[in-house]
mmCIF file of C-alpha atoms in Angstrom:
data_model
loop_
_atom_site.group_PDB
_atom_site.id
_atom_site.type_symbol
_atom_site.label_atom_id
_atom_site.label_comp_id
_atom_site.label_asym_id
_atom_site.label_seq_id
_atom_site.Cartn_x
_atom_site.Cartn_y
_atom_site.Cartn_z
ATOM 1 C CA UNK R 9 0.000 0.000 0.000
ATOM 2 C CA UNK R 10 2.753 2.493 0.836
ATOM 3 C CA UNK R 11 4.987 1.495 -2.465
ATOM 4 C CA UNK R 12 3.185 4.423 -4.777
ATOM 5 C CA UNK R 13 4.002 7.233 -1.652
ATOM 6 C CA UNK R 14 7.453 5.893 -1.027
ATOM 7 C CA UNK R 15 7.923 5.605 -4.943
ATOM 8 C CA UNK R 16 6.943 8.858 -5.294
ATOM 9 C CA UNK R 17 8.986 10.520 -2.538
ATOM 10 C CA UNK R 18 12.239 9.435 -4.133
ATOM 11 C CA UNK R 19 11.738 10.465 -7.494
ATOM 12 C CA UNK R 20 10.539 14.470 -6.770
ATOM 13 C CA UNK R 21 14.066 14.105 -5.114
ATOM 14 C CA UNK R 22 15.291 13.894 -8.204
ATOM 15 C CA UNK R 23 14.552 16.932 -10.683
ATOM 16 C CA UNK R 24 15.789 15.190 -13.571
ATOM 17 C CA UNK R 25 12.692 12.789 -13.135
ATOM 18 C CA UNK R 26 9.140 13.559 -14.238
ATOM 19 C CA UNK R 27 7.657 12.937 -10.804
ATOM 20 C CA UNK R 28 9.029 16.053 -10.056
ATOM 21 C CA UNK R 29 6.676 18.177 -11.122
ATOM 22 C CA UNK R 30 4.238 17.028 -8.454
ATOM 23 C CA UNK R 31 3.935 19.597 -5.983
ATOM 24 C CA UNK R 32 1.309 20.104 -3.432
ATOM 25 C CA UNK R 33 0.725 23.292 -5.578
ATOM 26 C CA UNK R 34 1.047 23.142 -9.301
ATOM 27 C CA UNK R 35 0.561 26.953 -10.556
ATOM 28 C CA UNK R 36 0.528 25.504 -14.269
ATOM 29 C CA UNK R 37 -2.675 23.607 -13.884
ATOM 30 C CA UNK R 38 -4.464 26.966 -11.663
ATOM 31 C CA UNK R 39 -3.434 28.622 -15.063
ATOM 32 C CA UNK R 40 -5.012 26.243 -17.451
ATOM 33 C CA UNK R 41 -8.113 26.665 -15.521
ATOM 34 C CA UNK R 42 -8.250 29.889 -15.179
ATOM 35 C CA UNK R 43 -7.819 29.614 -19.459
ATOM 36 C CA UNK R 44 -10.532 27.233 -19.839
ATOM 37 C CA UNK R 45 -13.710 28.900 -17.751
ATOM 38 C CA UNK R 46 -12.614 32.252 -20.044
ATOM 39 C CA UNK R 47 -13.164 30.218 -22.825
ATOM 40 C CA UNK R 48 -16.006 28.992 -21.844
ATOM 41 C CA UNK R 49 -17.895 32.008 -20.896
ATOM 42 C CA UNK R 50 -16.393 34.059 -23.893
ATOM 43 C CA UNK R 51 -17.983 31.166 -26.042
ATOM 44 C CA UNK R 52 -21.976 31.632 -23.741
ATOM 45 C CA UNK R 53 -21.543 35.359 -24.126
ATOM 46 C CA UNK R 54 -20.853 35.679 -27.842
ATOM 47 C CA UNK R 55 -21.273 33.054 -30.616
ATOM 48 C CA UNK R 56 -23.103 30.401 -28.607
ATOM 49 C CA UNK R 57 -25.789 33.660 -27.682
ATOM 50 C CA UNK R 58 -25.657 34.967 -30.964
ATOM 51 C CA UNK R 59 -24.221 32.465 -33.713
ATOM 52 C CA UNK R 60 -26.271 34.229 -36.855
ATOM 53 C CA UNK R 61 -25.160 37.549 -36.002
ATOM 54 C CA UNK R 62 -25.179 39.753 -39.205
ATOM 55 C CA UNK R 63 -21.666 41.079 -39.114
ATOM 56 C CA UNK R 64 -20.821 43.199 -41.557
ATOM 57 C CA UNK R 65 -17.023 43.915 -40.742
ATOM 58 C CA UNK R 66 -15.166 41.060 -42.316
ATOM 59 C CA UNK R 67 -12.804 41.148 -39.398
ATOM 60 C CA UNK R 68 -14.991 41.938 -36.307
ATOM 61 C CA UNK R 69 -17.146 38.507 -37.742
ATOM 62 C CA UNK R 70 -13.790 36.622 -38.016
ATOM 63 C CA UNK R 71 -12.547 37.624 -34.260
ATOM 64 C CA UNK R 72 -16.744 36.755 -33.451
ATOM 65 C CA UNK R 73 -16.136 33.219 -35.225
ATOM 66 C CA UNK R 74 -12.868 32.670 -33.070
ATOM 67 C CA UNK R 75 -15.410 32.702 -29.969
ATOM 68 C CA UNK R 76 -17.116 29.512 -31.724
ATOM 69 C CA UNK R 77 -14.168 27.221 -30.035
ATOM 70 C CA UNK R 78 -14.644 28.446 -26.994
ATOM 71 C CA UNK R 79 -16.426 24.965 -25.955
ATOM 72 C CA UNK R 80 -13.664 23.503 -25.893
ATOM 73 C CA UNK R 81 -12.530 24.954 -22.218
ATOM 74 C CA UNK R 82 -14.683 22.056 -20.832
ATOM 75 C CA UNK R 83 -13.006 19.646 -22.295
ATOM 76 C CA UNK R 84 -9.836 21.904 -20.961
ATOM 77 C CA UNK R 85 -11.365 21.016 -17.827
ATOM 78 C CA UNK R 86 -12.311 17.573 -17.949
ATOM 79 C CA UNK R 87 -8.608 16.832 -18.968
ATOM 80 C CA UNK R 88 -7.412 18.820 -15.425
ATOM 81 C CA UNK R 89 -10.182 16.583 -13.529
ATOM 82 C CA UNK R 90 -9.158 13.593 -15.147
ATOM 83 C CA UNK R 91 -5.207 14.607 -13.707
ATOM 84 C CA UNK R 92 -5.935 15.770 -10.680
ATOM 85 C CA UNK R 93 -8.787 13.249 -9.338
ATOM 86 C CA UNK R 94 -6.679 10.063 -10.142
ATOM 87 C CA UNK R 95 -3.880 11.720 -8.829
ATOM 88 C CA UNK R 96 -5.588 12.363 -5.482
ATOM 89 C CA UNK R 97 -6.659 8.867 -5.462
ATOM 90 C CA UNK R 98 -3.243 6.831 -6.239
ATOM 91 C CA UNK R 99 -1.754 8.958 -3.151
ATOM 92 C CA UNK R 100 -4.165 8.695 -0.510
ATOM 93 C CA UNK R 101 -4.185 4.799 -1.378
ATOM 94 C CA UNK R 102 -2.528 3.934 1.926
ATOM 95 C CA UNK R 103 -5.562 6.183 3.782
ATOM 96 C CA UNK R 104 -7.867 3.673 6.041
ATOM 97 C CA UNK R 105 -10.348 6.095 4.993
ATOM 98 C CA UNK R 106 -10.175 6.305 1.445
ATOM 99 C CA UNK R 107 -13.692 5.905 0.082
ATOM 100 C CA UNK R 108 -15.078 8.329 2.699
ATOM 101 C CA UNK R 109 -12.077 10.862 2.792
ATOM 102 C CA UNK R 110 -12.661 11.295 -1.298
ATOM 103 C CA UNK R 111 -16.222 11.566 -1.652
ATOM 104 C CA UNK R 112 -16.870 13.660 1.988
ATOM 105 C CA UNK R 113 -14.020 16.057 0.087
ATOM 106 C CA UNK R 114 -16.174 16.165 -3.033
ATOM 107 C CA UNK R 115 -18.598 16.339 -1.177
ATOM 108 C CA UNK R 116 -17.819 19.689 0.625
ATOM 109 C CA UNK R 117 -16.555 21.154 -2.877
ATOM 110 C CA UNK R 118 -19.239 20.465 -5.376
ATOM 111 C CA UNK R 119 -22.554 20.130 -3.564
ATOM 112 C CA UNK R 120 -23.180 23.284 -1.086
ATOM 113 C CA UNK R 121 -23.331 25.823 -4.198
ATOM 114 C CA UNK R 122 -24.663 23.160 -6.689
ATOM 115 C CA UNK R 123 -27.485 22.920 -4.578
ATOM 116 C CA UNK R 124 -28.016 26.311 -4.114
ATOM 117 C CA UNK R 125 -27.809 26.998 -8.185
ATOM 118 C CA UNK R 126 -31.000 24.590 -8.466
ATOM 119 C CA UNK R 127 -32.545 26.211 -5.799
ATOM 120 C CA UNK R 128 -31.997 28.930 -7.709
ATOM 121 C CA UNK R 129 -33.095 27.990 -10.481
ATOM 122 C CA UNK R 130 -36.605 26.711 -9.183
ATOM 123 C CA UNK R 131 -37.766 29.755 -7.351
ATOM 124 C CA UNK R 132 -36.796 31.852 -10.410
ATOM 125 C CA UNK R 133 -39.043 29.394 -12.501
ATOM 126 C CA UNK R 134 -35.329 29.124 -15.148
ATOM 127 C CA UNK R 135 -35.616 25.459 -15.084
ATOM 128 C CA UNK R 136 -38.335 22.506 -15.178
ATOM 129 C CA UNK R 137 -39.301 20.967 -11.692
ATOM 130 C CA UNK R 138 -38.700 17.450 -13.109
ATOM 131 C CA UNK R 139 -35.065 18.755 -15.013
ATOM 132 C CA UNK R 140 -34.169 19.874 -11.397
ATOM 133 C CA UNK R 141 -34.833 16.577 -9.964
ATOM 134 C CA UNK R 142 -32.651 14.934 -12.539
ATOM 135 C CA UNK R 143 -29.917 17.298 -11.969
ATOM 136 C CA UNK R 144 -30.003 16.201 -7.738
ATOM 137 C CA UNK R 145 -29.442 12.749 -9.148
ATOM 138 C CA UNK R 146 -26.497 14.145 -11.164
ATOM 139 C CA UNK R 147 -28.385 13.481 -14.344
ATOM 140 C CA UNK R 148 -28.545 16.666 -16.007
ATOM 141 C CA UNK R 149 -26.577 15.193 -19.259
ATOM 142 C CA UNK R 150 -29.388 12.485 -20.234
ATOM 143 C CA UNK R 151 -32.356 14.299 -19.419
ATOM 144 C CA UNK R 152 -33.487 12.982 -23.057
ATOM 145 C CA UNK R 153 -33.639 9.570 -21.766
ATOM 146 C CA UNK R 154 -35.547 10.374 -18.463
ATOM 147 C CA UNK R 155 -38.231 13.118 -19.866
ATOM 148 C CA UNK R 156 -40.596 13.968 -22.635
ATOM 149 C CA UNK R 157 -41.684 16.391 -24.142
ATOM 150 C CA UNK R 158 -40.848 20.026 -23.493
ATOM 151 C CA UNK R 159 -38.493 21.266 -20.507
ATOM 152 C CA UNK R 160 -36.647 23.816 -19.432
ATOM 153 C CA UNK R 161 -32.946 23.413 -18.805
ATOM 154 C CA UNK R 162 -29.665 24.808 -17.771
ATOM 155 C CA UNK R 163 -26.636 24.806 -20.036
ATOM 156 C CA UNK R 164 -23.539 24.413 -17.231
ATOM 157 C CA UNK R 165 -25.247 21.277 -15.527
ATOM 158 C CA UNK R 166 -24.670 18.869 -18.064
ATOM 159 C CA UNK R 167 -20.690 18.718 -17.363
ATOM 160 C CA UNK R 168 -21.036 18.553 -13.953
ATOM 161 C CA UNK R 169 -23.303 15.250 -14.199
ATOM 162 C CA UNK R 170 -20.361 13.872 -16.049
ATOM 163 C CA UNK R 171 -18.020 15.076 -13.328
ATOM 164 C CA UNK R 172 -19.835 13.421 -10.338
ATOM 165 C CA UNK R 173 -19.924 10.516 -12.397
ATOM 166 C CA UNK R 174 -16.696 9.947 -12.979
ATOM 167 C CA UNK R 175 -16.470 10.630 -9.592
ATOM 168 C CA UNK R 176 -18.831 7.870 -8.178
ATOM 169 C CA UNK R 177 -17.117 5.025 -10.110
ATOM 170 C CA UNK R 178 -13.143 5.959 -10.402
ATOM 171 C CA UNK R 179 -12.160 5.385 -6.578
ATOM 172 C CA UNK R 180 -13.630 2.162 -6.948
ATOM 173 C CA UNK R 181 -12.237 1.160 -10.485
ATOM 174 C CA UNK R 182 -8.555 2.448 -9.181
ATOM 175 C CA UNK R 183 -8.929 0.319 -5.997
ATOM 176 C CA UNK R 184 -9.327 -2.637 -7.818
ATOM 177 C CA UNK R 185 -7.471 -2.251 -10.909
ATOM 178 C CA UNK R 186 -4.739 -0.815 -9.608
ATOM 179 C CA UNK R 187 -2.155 1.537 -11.486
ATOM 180 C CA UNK R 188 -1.489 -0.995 -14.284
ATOM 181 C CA UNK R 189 -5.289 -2.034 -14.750
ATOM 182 C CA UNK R 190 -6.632 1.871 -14.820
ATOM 183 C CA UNK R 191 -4.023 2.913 -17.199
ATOM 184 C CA UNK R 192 -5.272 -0.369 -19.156
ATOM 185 C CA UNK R 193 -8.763 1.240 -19.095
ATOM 186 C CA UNK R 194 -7.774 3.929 -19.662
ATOM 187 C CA UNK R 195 -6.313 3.334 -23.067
ATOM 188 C CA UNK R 196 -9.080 1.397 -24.011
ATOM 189 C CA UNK R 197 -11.598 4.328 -23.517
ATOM 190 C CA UNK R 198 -8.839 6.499 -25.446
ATOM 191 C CA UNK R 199 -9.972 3.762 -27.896
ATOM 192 C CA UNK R 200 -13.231 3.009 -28.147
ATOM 193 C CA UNK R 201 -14.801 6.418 -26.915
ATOM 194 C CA UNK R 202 -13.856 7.728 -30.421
ATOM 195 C CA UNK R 203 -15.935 4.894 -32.105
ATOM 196 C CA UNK R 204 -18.489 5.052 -30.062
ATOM 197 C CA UNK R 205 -19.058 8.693 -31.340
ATOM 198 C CA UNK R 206 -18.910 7.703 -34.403
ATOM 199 C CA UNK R 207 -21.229 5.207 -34.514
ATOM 200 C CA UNK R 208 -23.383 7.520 -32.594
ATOM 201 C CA UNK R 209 -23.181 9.837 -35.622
ATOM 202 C CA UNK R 210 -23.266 7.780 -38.201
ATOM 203 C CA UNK R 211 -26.742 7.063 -36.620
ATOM 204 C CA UNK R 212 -25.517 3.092 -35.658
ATOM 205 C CA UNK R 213 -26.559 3.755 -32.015
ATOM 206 C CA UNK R 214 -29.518 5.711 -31.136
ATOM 207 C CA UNK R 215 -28.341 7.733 -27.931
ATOM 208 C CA UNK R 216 -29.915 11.499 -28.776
ATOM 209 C CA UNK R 217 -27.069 13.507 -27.930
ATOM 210 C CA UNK R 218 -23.827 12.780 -28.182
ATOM 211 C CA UNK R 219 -21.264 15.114 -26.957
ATOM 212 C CA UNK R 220 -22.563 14.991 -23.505
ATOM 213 C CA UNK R 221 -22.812 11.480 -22.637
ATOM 214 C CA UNK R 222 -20.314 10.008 -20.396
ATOM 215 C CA UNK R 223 -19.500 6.960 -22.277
ATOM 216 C CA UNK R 224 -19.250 8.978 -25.210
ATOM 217 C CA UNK R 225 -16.880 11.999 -23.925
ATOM 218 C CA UNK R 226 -14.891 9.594 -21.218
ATOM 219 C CA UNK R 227 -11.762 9.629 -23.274
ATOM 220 C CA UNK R 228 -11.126 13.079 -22.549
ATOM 221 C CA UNK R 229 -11.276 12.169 -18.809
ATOM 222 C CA UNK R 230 -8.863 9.649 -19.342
ATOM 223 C CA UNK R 231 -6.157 11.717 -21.341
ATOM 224 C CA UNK R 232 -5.752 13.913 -17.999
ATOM 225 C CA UNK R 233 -5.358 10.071 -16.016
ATOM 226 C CA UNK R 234 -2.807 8.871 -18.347
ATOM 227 C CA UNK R 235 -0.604 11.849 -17.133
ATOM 228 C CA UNK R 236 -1.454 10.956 -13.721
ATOM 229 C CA UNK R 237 -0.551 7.461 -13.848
ATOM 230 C CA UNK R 238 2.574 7.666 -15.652
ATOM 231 C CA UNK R 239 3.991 9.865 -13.646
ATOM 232 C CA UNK R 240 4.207 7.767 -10.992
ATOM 233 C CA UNK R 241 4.281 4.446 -12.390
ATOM 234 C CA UNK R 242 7.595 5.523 -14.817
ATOM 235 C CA UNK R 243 10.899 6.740 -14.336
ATOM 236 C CA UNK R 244 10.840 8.950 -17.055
ATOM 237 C CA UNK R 245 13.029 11.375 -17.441
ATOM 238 C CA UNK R 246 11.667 15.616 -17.153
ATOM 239 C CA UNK R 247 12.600 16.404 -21.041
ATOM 240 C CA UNK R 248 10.989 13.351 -22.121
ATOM 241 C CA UNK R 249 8.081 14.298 -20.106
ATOM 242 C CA UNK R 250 8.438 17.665 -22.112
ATOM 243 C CA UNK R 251 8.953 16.010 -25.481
ATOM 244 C CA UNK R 252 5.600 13.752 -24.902
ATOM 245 C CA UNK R 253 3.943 16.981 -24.388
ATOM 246 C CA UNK R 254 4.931 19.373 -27.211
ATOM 247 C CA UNK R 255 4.649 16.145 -29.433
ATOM 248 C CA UNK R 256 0.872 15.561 -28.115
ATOM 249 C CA UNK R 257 -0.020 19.428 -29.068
ATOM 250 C CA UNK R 258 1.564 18.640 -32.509
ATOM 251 C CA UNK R 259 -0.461 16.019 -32.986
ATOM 252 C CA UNK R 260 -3.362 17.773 -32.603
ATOM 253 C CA UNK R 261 -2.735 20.724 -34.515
ATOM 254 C CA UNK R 262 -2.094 18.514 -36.936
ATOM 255 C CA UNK R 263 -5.260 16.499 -36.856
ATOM 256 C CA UNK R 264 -7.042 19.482 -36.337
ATOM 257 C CA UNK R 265 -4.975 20.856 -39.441
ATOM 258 C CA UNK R 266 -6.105 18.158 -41.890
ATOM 259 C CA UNK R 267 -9.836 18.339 -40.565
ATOM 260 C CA UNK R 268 -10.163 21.584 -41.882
ATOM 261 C CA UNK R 269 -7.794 21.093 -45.272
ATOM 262 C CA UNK R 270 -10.768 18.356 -45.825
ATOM 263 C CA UNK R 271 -14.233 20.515 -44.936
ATOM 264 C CA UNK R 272 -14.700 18.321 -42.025
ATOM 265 C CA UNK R 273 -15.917 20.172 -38.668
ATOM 266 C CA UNK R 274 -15.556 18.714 -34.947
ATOM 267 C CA UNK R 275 -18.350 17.803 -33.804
ATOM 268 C CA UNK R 276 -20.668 18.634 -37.228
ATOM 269 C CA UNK R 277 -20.421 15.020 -38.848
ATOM 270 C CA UNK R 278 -18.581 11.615 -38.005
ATOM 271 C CA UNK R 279 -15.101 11.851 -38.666
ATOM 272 C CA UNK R 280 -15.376 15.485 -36.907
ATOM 273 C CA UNK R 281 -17.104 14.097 -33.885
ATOM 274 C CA UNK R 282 -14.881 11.107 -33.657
ATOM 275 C CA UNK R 283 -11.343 11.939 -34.666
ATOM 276 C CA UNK R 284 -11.585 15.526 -34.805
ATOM 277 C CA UNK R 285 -13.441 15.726 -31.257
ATOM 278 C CA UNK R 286 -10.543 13.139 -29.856
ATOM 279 C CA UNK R 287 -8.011 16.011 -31.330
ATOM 280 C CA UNK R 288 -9.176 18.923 -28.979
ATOM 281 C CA UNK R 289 -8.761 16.184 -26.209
ATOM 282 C CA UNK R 290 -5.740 15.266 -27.234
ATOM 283 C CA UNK R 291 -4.655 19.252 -27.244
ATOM 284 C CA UNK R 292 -6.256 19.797 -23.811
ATOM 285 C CA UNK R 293 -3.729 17.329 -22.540
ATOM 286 C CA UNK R 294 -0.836 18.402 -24.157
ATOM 287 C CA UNK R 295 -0.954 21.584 -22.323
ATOM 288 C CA UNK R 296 -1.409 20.250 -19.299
ATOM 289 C CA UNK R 297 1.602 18.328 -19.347
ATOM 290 C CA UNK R 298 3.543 21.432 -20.826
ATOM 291 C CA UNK R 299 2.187 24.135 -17.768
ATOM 292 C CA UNK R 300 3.497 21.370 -15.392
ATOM 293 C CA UNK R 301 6.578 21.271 -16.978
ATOM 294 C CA UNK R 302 6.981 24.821 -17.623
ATOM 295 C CA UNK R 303 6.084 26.066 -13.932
ATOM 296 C CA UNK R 304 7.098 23.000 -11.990
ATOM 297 C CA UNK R 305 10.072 25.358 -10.556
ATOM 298 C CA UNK R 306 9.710 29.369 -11.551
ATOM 299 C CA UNK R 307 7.323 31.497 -10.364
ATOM 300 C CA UNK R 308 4.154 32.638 -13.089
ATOM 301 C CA UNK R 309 4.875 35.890 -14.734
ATOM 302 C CA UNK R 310 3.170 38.461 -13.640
ATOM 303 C CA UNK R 311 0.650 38.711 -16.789
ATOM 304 C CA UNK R 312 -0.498 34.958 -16.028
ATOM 305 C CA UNK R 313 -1.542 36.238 -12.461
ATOM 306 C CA UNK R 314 -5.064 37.068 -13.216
ATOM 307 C CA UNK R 315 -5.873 33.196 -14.818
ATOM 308 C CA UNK R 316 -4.756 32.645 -11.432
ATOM 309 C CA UNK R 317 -7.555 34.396 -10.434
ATOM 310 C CA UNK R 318 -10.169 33.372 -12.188
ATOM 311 C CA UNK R 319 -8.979 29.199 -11.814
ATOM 312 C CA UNK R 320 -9.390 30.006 -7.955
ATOM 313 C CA UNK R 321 -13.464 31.231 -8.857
ATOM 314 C CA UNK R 322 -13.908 28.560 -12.204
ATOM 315 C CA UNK R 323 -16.549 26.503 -10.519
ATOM 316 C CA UNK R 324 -19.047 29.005 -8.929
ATOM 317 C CA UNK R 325 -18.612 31.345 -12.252
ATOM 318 C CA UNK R 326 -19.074 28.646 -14.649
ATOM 319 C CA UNK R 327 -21.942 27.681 -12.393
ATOM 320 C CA UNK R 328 -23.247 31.578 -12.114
ATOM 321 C CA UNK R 329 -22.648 32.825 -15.595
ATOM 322 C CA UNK R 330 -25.511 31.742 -17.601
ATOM 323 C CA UNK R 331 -27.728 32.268 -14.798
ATOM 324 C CA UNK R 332 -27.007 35.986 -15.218
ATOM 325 C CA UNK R 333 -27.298 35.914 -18.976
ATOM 326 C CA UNK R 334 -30.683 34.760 -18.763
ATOM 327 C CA UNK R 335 -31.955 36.759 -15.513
ATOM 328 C CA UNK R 336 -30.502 39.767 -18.078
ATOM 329 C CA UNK R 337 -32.413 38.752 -21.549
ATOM 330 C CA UNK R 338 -35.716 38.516 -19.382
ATOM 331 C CA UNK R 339 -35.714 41.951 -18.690
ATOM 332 C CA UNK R 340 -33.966 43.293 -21.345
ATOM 333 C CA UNK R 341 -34.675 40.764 -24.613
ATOM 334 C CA UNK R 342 -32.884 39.520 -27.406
ATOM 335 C CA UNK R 343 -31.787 42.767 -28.918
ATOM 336 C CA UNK R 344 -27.851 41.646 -28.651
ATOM 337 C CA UNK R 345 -28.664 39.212 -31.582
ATOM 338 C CA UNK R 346 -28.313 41.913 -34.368
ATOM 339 C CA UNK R 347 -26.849 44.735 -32.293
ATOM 340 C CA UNK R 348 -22.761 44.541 -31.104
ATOM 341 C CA UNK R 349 -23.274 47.412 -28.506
ATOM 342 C CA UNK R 350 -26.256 45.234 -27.205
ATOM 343 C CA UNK R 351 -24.171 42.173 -27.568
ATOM 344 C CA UNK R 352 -21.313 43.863 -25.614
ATOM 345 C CA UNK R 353 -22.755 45.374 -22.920
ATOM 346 C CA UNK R 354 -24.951 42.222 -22.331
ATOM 347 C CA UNK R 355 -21.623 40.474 -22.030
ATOM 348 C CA UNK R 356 -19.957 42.993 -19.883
ATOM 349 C CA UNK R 357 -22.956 43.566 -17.261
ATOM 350 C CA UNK R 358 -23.716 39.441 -17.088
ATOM 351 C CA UNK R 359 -20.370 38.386 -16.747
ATOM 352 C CA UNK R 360 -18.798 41.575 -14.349
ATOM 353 C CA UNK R 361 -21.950 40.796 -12.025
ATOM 354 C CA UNK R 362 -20.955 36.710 -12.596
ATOM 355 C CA UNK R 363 -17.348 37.574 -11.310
ATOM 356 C CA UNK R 364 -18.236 39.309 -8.560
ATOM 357 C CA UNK R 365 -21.096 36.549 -7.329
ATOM 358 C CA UNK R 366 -18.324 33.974 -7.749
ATOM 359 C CA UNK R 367 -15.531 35.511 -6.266
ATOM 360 C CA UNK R 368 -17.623 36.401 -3.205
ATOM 361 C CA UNK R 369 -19.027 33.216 -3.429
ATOM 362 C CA UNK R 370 -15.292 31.452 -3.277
ATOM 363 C CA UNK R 371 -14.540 33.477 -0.220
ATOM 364 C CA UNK R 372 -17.861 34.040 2.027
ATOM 365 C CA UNK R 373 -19.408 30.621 1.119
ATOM 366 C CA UNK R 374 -17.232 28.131 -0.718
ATOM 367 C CA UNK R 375 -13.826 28.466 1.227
ATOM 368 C CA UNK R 376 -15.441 28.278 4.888
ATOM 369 C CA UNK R 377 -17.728 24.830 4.079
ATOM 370 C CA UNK R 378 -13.849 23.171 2.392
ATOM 371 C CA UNK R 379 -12.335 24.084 5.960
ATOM 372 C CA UNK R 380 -14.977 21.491 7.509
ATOM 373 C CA UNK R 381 -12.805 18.774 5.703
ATOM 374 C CA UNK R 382 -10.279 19.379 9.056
ATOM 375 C CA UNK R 383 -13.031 19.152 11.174
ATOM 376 C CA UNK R 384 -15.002 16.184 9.630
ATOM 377 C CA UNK R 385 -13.210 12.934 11.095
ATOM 378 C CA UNK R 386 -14.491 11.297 7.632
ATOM 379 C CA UNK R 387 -12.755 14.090 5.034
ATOM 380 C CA UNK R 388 -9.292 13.948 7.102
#
């Protein structure tokens, strides 16, 4: 039980290894997410709100069409949970506690404000009663399955289903499969994930949606693993570790590259949803191996300070955002769909109101219920 700890102890003594880049505190991966919940509201607040816009500036409508990838921070983020949680796991193996120390820590992270968005969401009448109950059963990304007809729903809720999913079923896959089994599975839903979209696509399964179902999107959960698990199960050496990286973002440039040489767009038909979607993945990864590299010893410039600041606030403004878009177009309409000064301002008012909720949120609400985990004999 204590060979993964004692493993990694004597590697981060050496920096030449890999493993050194583990630190209690890894500034590169605060910076990634700091990057991905800017692309993600950048992407609800322009071309995902407005996506016919009639531009008439050639180069305001190709900066507008930049926005369109924006997405793709959530897969940015999936690829840090996929590090991080299997990371967490492998070294508290040894706890006695382990089950209950993870998922009362989870606990005490995701479900105070979750609870209170749905709240939320009910009393302001922004969601259906039955979508709401769905989304308590973490749900909220098959609510096609579960209800017919019309319903109201909220955008962000969708990801975290396939969060606390991942969550309910990886402590228990890891304790059984070990580091050699999981990175097994692992590979295999690097594999198969892929096809399954396709298929999906190509209209051989009937599953409704398909970015947003777990066994179709689990591949980009277990990119961020991989990194976990070779990192402590291999010796290799740092500029390897660096070389894997820079080679992975190739890759996927490359891939990415050739999709649009050949007219094909992620996620728009089956070799864009398959290979194409497996390709922003695959970047998401990359990076994450390059920030750990790149800030495993130097402090951040100062310029990277504020992604810093907005990774420490990601979950409650990626939870909060949307909210305020639509509390916003109630009262004030659609008129940011074929006016920019509408557009903007919408996007400035939501979002500076968004930061603010979140930030206070992280420091009034948040922060005090995650100090419980020192006082809860289950979460120590």
């Amino acid at each position: 039980m204590g060979s993964v700890a004692q493993t990694l102890t004597e590697r981060k003594r050496n920096p030449e290894l890999s493993a050194s880049v583990l630190k209690p505190h890894m500034p590169g991966i605060d910076v990634l997410r700091g990057v991905a919940i800017l692309m993600v509201i950048v992407f609800h607040g322009f071309y995902y709100s407005a996506s016919q816009f009639p531009w008439h500036n050639s180069f305001a409508k190709a900066l507008f069409q930049v926005t369109s990838g924006g997405w793709a921070g959530v897969n940015l983020f999936f690829a840090l949970s996929g590090f991080l949680i299997t990371g967490n796991l492998m070294d508290s193996e040894a706890k006695k506690n382990y089950y209950a120390r993870f998922y009362a820590r989870r606990a005490l992270r995701i479900l105070p404000i979750y609870f209170l968005i749905l709240l939320t969401l009910g009393l302001l009448h922004l969601a259906s009663p039955l979508y709401l109950l769905l989304c308590g059963f973490f749900l909220a990304n098959m609510p096609g399955i579960f209800l017919h007809g019309a319903y109201m729903s909220y955008g962000p809720l969708w990801s975290l289903a396939v969060e606390e999913q991942f969550y309910l079923v990886w402590p228990w896959l890891y304790r059984r499969l070990k580091m050699k089994g999981l990175l097994g599975l692992c590979l295999a839903m690097i594999v198969v994930c892929p096809l399954l979209r396709a298929a999906a696509l190509d209209h051989v399964l009937k599953t409704g949606e398909v970015f947003s179902k777990t066994w179709m999107i689990a591949d980009n959960l277990a990119m961020g693993a991989v990194i976990a698990i070779l990192l402590r199960m291999t010796k290799m050496k740092l500029r390897t570790f660096l070389r894997f990286g820079v080679a992975t973002v190739a890759i996927s440039a490359a891939g990415l590259a050739l999709l649009a040489a050949t007219h094909h767009l992620v996620k728009e038909d089956v070799i864009g949803g398959s290979f194409g979607y497996s390709m922003i993945e695959l970047m998401g990864a990359g990076w994450v191996i390059i920030m750990l590299y790149a800030y495993r010893q130097r402090p951040l410039q100062s310029w990277l300070k504020i992604f810093i600041f907005f990774g420490d606030i990601s979950y409650g403004l990626y939870l909060i955002h949307m909210l305020c878009l639509e509390i916003y177009d109630r009262y004030a309409g659609q008129g940011f769909r074929t006016d920019a000064g509408a557009l903007w301002t919408r996007f400035l008012i939501c979002n500076g109101i968004a930061i603010l909720l979140a930030y206070l949120s992280k420091r009034f609400f948040e922060n005090p219920i995650l100090k419980l985990k020192n006082r809860i004999p289950a979460a120590m």
